[in-house]
Amino acid sequence: MSLVVIGTVAFDAIETPFGKTDKIVGGAATYASLAASYFYKKTKIVAVVGEDFHEEDINSIKEHGIDVEGLQIKKGEKSFFWAGKYHNDMNSRDTLATELNVLADFDPIIPESYQDCEFLMLGNLTPQIQQTVIKRLKNRPKLIVMDTMNFWMDIAMDDLLETIKMVDVLTINDAEARQLSGEYSLVKAANKILTMGPKYLIIKKGEHGALLFHEDQIFSAPALPLAEVFDPTGAGDTFAGGFIGFLSQVGTVNFNNMKNAIIYGSALASFCVEKFGTERIKNLTQEEIAARVQEFVKLSSFVISK
Ligand code: AMP
């Protein structure tokens, strides 16, 4: 049994109030698979890069035990490129460039060895491609989690709605939940989105945590108040990777395990923002993760005294 992660493997150029990077390795699948690898060893990636991607960058993914048989390298083509600039509050950003390059005609190949996929993470990517991956798996995975963003709502809403129908869990941020539902209230937005297909909805609220909706139940997870946020890029993907990685390790999907998975996902995301790009989440220890999870427990547990 395995966890298959699909998404972009990319070059990013990031600007925050603390500094600027040239092209560094990023991408939804990179962040999500690295995060998942701390919980689940059989993590496999489906993605595409261009000839400009360096072997050492692929090796740094492989070093985490991630299977890259499904990572295509396109000769003579360029990798997906994204550039973004964060505002002073670090909660909002402008996308300066999205160059699809190899993604424009990406035909995902699912190696035979990936057909044992039990957990599927559809990381941020063209919704049509996310859907193709579901169809190319011979057996429907036990759990399909999908992440997406406003970019795809703007240019491929019909495909997005089709794909959403096929998944179990959707993770989006608050602004995207409002855009997708046309409702301002997040509760109303969630109720509407839960009629579109997914049984579970996670609304990420950046530095304000995340909400999990399922039938008439709601769980609210905090975000760790951090004195310094260096670079929020990839926090959402890291969250999603930690979430599904934890569930893959546990093996049983239910509301209670999802609550724990949200805390583990949030813990990994809190590390992600501490350094530029993937630098921090490439170098974590199990002890650091366990200690961070305890901080979350302490942060939100209380006793009502009569
Ligand atoms: P996040 O900060 O969690 O939204 O993720 C940022 C990552 O998503 C960056 O590493 C980008 O390479 C990648 N990304 C940005 N735009 C897109 C897009 N339209 N589709 C897929 N991945 C994207």
CSV table of C-alpha atoms and ligand atoms in Angstrom, one decimal:
chain,number,residue,atom,x,y,z
A,1,MET,CA,0.0,0.0,0.0
A,2,SER,CA,1.3,3.5,-0.7
A,3,LEU,CA,0.6,7.2,-0.7
A,4,VAL,CA,0.8,8.9,-4.1
A,5,VAL,CA,1.4,12.6,-4.3
A,6,ILE,CA,0.8,14.6,-7.5
A,7,GLY,CA,1.4,18.3,-7.9
A,8,THR,CA,4.0,20.7,-9.3
A,9,VAL,CA,7.7,20.3,-8.8
A,10,ALA,CA,8.8,23.8,-9.6
A,11,PHE,CA,11.2,26.7,-9.5
A,12,ASP,CA,10.0,29.6,-7.3
A,13,ALA,CA,11.3,33.1,-7.0
A,14,ILE,CA,10.1,34.5,-3.7
A,15,GLU,CA,10.1,38.0,-2.2
A,16,THR,CA,9.2,38.7,1.4
A,17,PRO,CA,9.9,41.7,3.6
A,18,PHE,CA,12.9,39.7,4.9
A,19,GLY,CA,14.6,39.0,1.6
A,20,LYS,CA,14.5,37.7,-1.9
A,21,THR,CA,15.5,34.5,-3.6
A,22,ASP,CA,16.5,33.6,-7.2
A,23,LYS,CA,15.0,30.4,-8.6
A,24,ILE,CA,14.8,27.9,-5.7
A,25,VAL,CA,13.2,24.5,-5.7
A,26,GLY,CA,9.5,24.6,-4.7
A,27,GLY,CA,6.2,23.2,-6.0
A,28,ALA,CA,3.2,21.7,-4.3
A,29,ALA,CA,4.3,18.1,-4.7
A,30,THR,CA,7.8,18.9,-3.4
A,31,TYR,CA,6.4,20.4,-0.2
A,32,ALA,CA,3.6,17.9,0.3
A,33,SER,CA,5.8,14.8,-0.3
A,34,LEU,CA,8.6,16.0,1.9
A,35,ALA,CA,6.1,16.7,4.7
A,36,ALA,CA,4.4,13.3,4.2
A,37,SER,CA,7.7,11.5,4.3
A,38,TYR,CA,8.1,12.2,8.0
A,39,PHE,CA,5.1,10.0,8.7
A,40,TYR,CA,4.9,7.5,5.9
A,41,LYS,CA,7.7,5.8,4.2
A,42,LYS,CA,6.0,4.6,1.1
A,43,THR,CA,5.4,8.0,-0.4
A,44,LYS,CA,5.5,8.2,-4.3
A,45,ILE,CA,5.5,11.3,-6.5
A,46,VAL,CA,3.8,11.9,-9.9
A,47,ALA,CA,5.1,15.2,-11.5
A,48,VAL,CA,7.0,16.7,-14.4
A,49,VAL,CA,10.1,18.9,-14.6
A,50,GLY,CA,12.2,20.3,-17.4
A,51,GLU,CA,15.8,19.7,-18.4
A,52,ASP,CA,16.7,22.8,-16.2
A,53,PHE,CA,16.0,20.8,-13.0
A,54,HIS,CA,19.2,19.6,-11.4
A,55,GLU,CA,20.0,16.0,-10.5
A,56,GLU,CA,21.0,17.1,-7.0
A,57,ASP,CA,17.5,18.6,-6.5
A,58,ILE,CA,15.9,15.3,-7.4
A,59,ASN,CA,18.3,13.6,-5.1
A,60,SER,CA,17.3,15.8,-2.2
A,61,ILE,CA,13.7,14.5,-2.7
A,62,LYS,CA,15.0,10.9,-3.0
A,63,GLU,CA,17.0,11.2,0.2
A,64,HIS,CA,13.7,11.4,2.1
A,65,GLY,CA,12.8,7.9,0.8
A,66,ILE,CA,10.4,9.4,-1.7
A,67,ASP,CA,9.8,7.2,-4.8
A,68,VAL,CA,10.4,9.3,-8.0
A,69,GLU,CA,9.6,6.7,-10.6
A,70,GLY,CA,6.6,8.8,-11.6
A,71,LEU,CA,8.6,12.0,-12.0
A,72,GLN,CA,9.1,12.8,-15.7
A,73,ILE,CA,12.0,14.9,-17.0
A,74,LYS,CA,11.3,16.6,-20.3
A,75,LYS,CA,14.3,17.2,-22.5
A,76,GLY,CA,14.6,20.6,-24.0
A,77,GLU,CA,11.7,22.0,-21.9
A,78,LYS,CA,11.6,24.3,-18.8
A,79,SER,CA,10.1,23.5,-15.4
A,80,PHE,CA,7.0,25.1,-14.0
A,81,PHE,CA,8.0,28.6,-12.6
A,82,TRP,CA,6.1,30.7,-10.0
A,83,ALA,CA,7.1,34.0,-8.6
A,84,GLY,CA,5.4,35.7,-5.7
A,85,LYS,CA,5.7,38.7,-3.4
A,86,TYR,CA,4.4,38.8,0.1
A,87,HIS,CA,2.8,41.9,1.7
A,88,ASN,CA,4.0,43.1,5.0
A,89,ASP,CA,1.4,41.1,6.9
A,90,MET,CA,2.8,37.9,5.3
A,91,ASN,CA,-0.8,36.6,5.1
A,92,SER,CA,-1.4,37.9,1.6
A,93,ARG,CA,0.7,37.8,-1.5
A,94,ASP,CA,0.7,38.8,-5.1
A,95,THR,CA,1.5,36.2,-7.8
A,96,LEU,CA,4.0,37.9,-10.1
A,97,ALA,CA,4.4,35.1,-12.6
A,98,THR,CA,3.0,31.7,-13.3
A,99,GLU,CA,4.8,30.0,-16.2
A,100,LEU,CA,3.3,26.6,-16.9
A,101,ASN,CA,6.1,25.4,-19.2
A,102,VAL,CA,6.2,21.6,-18.9
A,103,LEU,CA,2.9,21.6,-17.1
A,104,ALA,CA,1.0,22.9,-20.2
A,105,ASP,CA,1.0,19.5,-21.8
A,106,PHE,CA,1.7,17.2,-18.9
A,107,ASP,CA,0.4,13.7,-19.4
A,108,PRO,CA,0.8,12.0,-16.0
A,109,ILE,CA,2.3,8.5,-16.1
A,110,ILE,CA,1.3,6.2,-13.3
A,111,PRO,CA,4.0,3.5,-13.0
A,112,GLU,CA,2.7,0.0,-12.4
A,113,SER,CA,4.3,0.0,-8.9
A,114,TYR,CA,2.1,3.0,-7.9
A,115,GLN,CA,-1.1,1.0,-8.5
A,116,ASP,CA,-1.2,-0.1,-4.9
A,117,CYS,CA,-2.1,3.5,-4.0
A,118,GLU,CA,-4.3,3.6,-0.9
A,119,PHE,CA,-4.0,7.3,-0.2
A,120,LEU,CA,-3.9,9.9,-3.0
A,121,MET,CA,-2.9,13.5,-2.5
A,122,LEU,CA,-3.9,15.7,-5.4
A,123,GLY,CA,-1.6,18.6,-4.8
A,124,ASN,CA,-2.2,21.9,-6.5
A,125,LEU,CA,-2.1,21.4,-10.3
A,126,THR,CA,-4.4,21.7,-13.3
A,127,PRO,CA,-7.7,20.1,-12.2
A,128,GLN,CA,-7.9,18.2,-15.5
A,129,ILE,CA,-4.6,16.5,-14.7
A,130,GLN,CA,-5.7,15.8,-11.1
A,131,GLN,CA,-8.8,14.1,-12.6
A,132,THR,CA,-6.7,12.0,-15.1
A,133,VAL,CA,-4.6,10.6,-12.2
A,134,ILE,CA,-7.8,9.4,-10.4
A,135,LYS,CA,-8.9,7.7,-13.6
A,136,ARG,CA,-5.6,6.1,-14.3
A,137,LEU,CA,-5.6,4.3,-11.0
A,138,LYS,CA,-7.1,0.9,-11.5
A,139,ASN,CA,-8.7,0.9,-8.0
A,140,ARG,CA,-10.1,3.9,-6.3
A,141,PRO,CA,-7.9,4.9,-3.3
A,142,LYS,CA,-9.3,4.7,0.2
A,143,LEU,CA,-8.9,8.4,0.6
A,144,ILE,CA,-8.5,11.2,-2.0
A,145,VAL,CA,-7.4,14.6,-0.7
A,146,MET,CA,-7.4,17.5,-3.2
A,147,ASP,CA,-5.8,20.9,-2.8
A,148,THR,CA,-6.3,23.7,-5.3
A,149,MET,CA,-6.1,27.5,-5.5
A,150,ASN,CA,-7.8,30.6,-6.9
A,151,PHE,CA,-5.6,30.5,-10.1
A,152,TRP,CA,-7.5,27.4,-11.2
A,153,MET,CA,-10.9,28.8,-10.1
A,154,ASP,CA,-10.2,31.8,-12.3
A,155,ILE,CA,-9.2,29.8,-15.5
A,156,ALA,CA,-10.7,26.3,-15.1
A,157,MET,CA,-13.7,26.5,-12.9
A,158,ASP,CA,-15.7,23.8,-14.8
A,159,ASP,CA,-12.9,21.3,-14.7
A,160,LEU,CA,-12.4,22.1,-11.0
A,161,LEU,CA,-16.0,21.4,-10.2
A,162,GLU,CA,-15.8,18.1,-12.1
A,163,THR,CA,-12.7,17.1,-10.1
A,164,ILE,CA,-14.1,18.2,-6.7
A,165,LYS,CA,-17.0,15.8,-7.2
A,166,MET,CA,-14.5,12.9,-7.2
A,167,VAL,CA,-12.6,13.6,-4.0
A,168,ASP,CA,-13.2,12.9,-0.3
A,169,VAL,CA,-11.4,15.9,1.2
A,170,LEU,CA,-10.9,19.4,-0.2
A,171,THR,CA,-8.4,21.8,1.3
A,172,ILE,CA,-8.6,25.4,0.3
A,173,ASN,CA,-8.0,28.8,2.1
A,174,ASP,CA,-10.7,31.1,3.3
A,175,ALA,CA,-10.6,33.5,0.3
A,176,GLU,CA,-10.8,30.5,-2.0
A,177,ALA,CA,-13.8,29.0,-0.1
A,178,ARG,CA,-15.6,32.3,-0.5
A,179,GLN,CA,-14.7,32.4,-4.2
A,180,LEU,CA,-15.8,28.8,-4.8
A,181,SER,CA,-19.1,29.1,-2.9
A,182,GLY,CA,-20.0,32.8,-3.4
A,183,GLU,CA,-20.7,33.0,0.3
A,184,TYR,CA,-18.9,35.3,2.7
A,185,SER,CA,-19.7,33.3,5.9
A,186,LEU,CA,-17.3,30.4,6.1
A,187,VAL,CA,-20.0,28.2,7.7
A,188,LYS,CA,-22.3,28.9,4.8
A,189,ALA,CA,-19.5,28.5,2.3
A,190,ALA,CA,-18.6,25.1,3.9
A,191,ASN,CA,-22.2,23.9,3.8
A,192,LYS,CA,-22.4,24.7,0.1
A,193,ILE,CA,-19.0,23.2,-0.8
A,194,LEU,CA,-20.0,20.0,1.1
A,195,THR,CA,-22.8,19.6,-1.4
A,196,MET,CA,-20.3,19.7,-4.3
A,197,GLY,CA,-18.8,16.3,-3.6
A,198,PRO,CA,-16.3,16.1,-0.8
A,199,LYS,CA,-17.3,14.6,2.5
A,200,TYR,CA,-14.7,16.7,4.4
A,201,LEU,CA,-13.6,20.3,3.9
A,202,ILE,CA,-10.6,21.9,5.4
A,203,ILE,CA,-10.5,25.7,5.3
A,204,LYS,CA,-7.0,27.0,5.9
A,205,LYS,CA,-6.8,30.5,7.5
A,206,GLY,CA,-3.1,31.2,7.4
A,207,GLU,CA,-1.9,32.5,10.8
A,208,HIS,CA,-5.4,31.9,12.2
A,209,GLY,CA,-5.3,28.1,11.9
A,210,ALA,CA,-7.7,25.8,10.1
A,211,LEU,CA,-11.3,24.5,10.2
A,212,LEU,CA,-12.4,21.0,9.4
A,213,PHE,CA,-16.1,20.5,8.4
A,214,HIS,CA,-17.8,17.2,8.1
A,215,GLU,CA,-21.6,16.7,8.1
A,216,ASP,CA,-22.7,18.8,11.1
A,217,GLN,CA,-19.4,18.7,12.9
A,218,ILE,CA,-16.7,21.4,13.0
A,219,PHE,CA,-13.2,21.2,14.4
A,220,SER,CA,-11.0,24.3,14.8
A,221,ALA,CA,-7.2,23.9,14.9
A,222,PRO,CA,-5.0,26.8,16.0
A,223,ALA,CA,-1.9,28.0,14.2
A,224,LEU,CA,1.1,28.4,16.3
A,225,PRO,CA,1.7,32.1,17.1
A,226,LEU,CA,5.2,32.6,15.8
A,227,ALA,CA,7.4,35.6,16.5
A,228,GLU,CA,8.9,35.5,13.1
A,229,VAL,CA,7.5,34.2,9.8
A,230,PHE,CA,10.2,34.2,7.3
A,231,ASP,CA,8.5,32.8,4.1
A,232,PRO,CA,5.0,31.3,4.0
A,233,THR,CA,5.5,29.7,0.6
A,234,GLY,CA,4.5,26.1,0.6
A,235,ALA,CA,2.8,26.2,4.0
A,236,GLY,CA,-0.5,25.0,2.5
A,237,ASP,CA,1.1,22.1,0.6
A,238,THR,CA,3.2,21.2,3.7
A,239,PHE,CA,0.0,21.2,5.8
A,240,ALA,CA,-1.7,18.9,3.2
A,241,GLY,CA,1.3,16.6,3.0
A,242,GLY,CA,1.6,16.3,6.8
A,243,PHE,CA,-2.2,15.7,7.0
A,244,ILE,CA,-2.4,12.9,4.5
A,245,GLY,CA,1.0,11.4,5.6
A,246,PHE,CA,-0.3,11.1,9.1
A,247,LEU,CA,-3.5,9.5,8.0
A,248,SER,CA,-1.6,7.1,5.8
A,249,GLN,CA,0.5,6.1,8.8
A,250,VAL,CA,-2.6,5.6,11.0
A,251,GLY,CA,-4.5,3.8,8.2
A,252,THR,CA,-8.0,4.5,9.4
A,253,VAL,CA,-10.0,7.4,8.2
A,254,ASN,CA,-12.4,9.0,10.6
A,255,PHE,CA,-13.2,12.4,12.1
A,256,ASN,CA,-11.1,11.9,15.1
A,257,ASN,CA,-8.0,10.8,13.2
A,258,MET,CA,-8.5,13.7,10.9
A,259,LYS,CA,-8.4,16.1,13.9
A,260,ASN,CA,-5.0,14.7,14.8
A,261,ALA,CA,-3.9,14.8,11.2
A,262,ILE,CA,-4.8,18.5,11.1
A,263,ILE,CA,-2.6,19.2,14.1
A,264,TYR,CA,0.3,17.3,12.6
A,265,GLY,CA,-0.2,19.1,9.3
A,266,SER,CA,-0.3,22.4,11.1
A,267,ALA,CA,2.9,21.5,13.1
A,268,LEU,CA,4.8,20.8,9.9
A,269,ALA,CA,3.5,24.0,8.3
A,270,SER,CA,4.7,26.0,11.3
A,271,PHE,CA,8.2,24.7,10.6
A,272,CYS,CA,7.9,25.4,6.8
A,273,VAL,CA,7.5,29.2,7.3
A,274,GLU,CA,10.7,29.5,9.5
A,275,LYS,CA,13.0,29.5,6.5
A,276,PHE,CA,13.0,30.2,2.8
A,277,GLY,CA,11.6,27.5,0.5
A,278,THR,CA,12.0,23.9,1.5
A,279,GLU,CA,15.1,24.5,3.7
A,280,ARG,CA,13.4,23.9,7.0
A,281,ILE,CA,11.1,21.0,6.1
A,282,LYS,CA,14.0,19.2,4.5
A,283,ASN,CA,15.8,19.0,7.8
A,284,LEU,CA,13.5,18.0,10.6
A,285,THR,CA,13.8,15.4,13.3
A,286,GLN,CA,11.0,13.3,14.8
A,287,GLU,CA,11.9,14.8,18.2
A,288,GLU,CA,11.3,18.4,16.9
A,289,ILE,CA,8.0,17.3,15.3
A,290,ALA,CA,6.8,15.7,18.6
A,291,ALA,CA,7.8,18.7,20.6
A,292,ARG,CA,6.0,21.1,18.2
A,293,VAL,CA,2.8,19.0,18.4
A,294,GLN,CA,2.9,19.2,22.2
A,295,GLU,CA,3.0,23.0,21.8
A,296,PHE,CA,-0.2,22.8,19.8
A,297,VAL,CA,-1.8,20.6,22.5
A,298,LYS,CA,-0.8,23.1,25.3
A,299,LEU,CA,-1.9,26.1,23.2
A,300,SER,CA,-5.5,25.0,22.9
A,301,SER,CA,-6.3,22.8,25.9
A,302,PHE,CA,-8.2,24.2,28.8
A,303,VAL,CA,-10.4,23.2,31.7
A,304,ILE,CA,-13.6,25.0,32.5
A,305,SER,CA,-13.7,25.5,36.3
A,306,LYS,CA,-17.2,25.8,37.8
B,1,AMP,P1,1.4,27.6,-1.2
B,1,AMP,O1,2.2,28.6,-0.5
B,1,AMP,O2,1.0,26.4,-0.2
B,1,AMP,O3,0.2,28.1,-1.9
B,1,AMP,O4,2.3,26.9,-2.3
B,1,AMP,C1,3.2,27.6,-3.0
B,1,AMP,C2,3.8,26.6,-4.0
B,1,AMP,O5,2.8,26.3,-5.0
B,1,AMP,C3,5.0,27.1,-4.8
B,1,AMP,O6,6.1,26.3,-4.5
B,1,AMP,C4,4.6,27.1,-6.2
B,1,AMP,O7,5.6,26.6,-7.1
B,1,AMP,C5,3.3,26.3,-6.3
B,1,AMP,N1,2.3,27.0,-7.2
B,1,AMP,C6,2.1,28.3,-7.3
B,1,AMP,N2,1.1,28.5,-8.2
B,1,AMP,C7,0.7,27.2,-8.6
B,1,AMP,C8,-0.3,26.8,-9.5
B,1,AMP,N3,-1.1,27.6,-10.2
B,1,AMP,N4,-0.5,25.4,-9.6
B,1,AMP,C9,0.3,24.6,-8.9
B,1,AMP,N5,1.3,24.9,-8.1
B,1,AMP,C10,1.5,26.3,-7.9
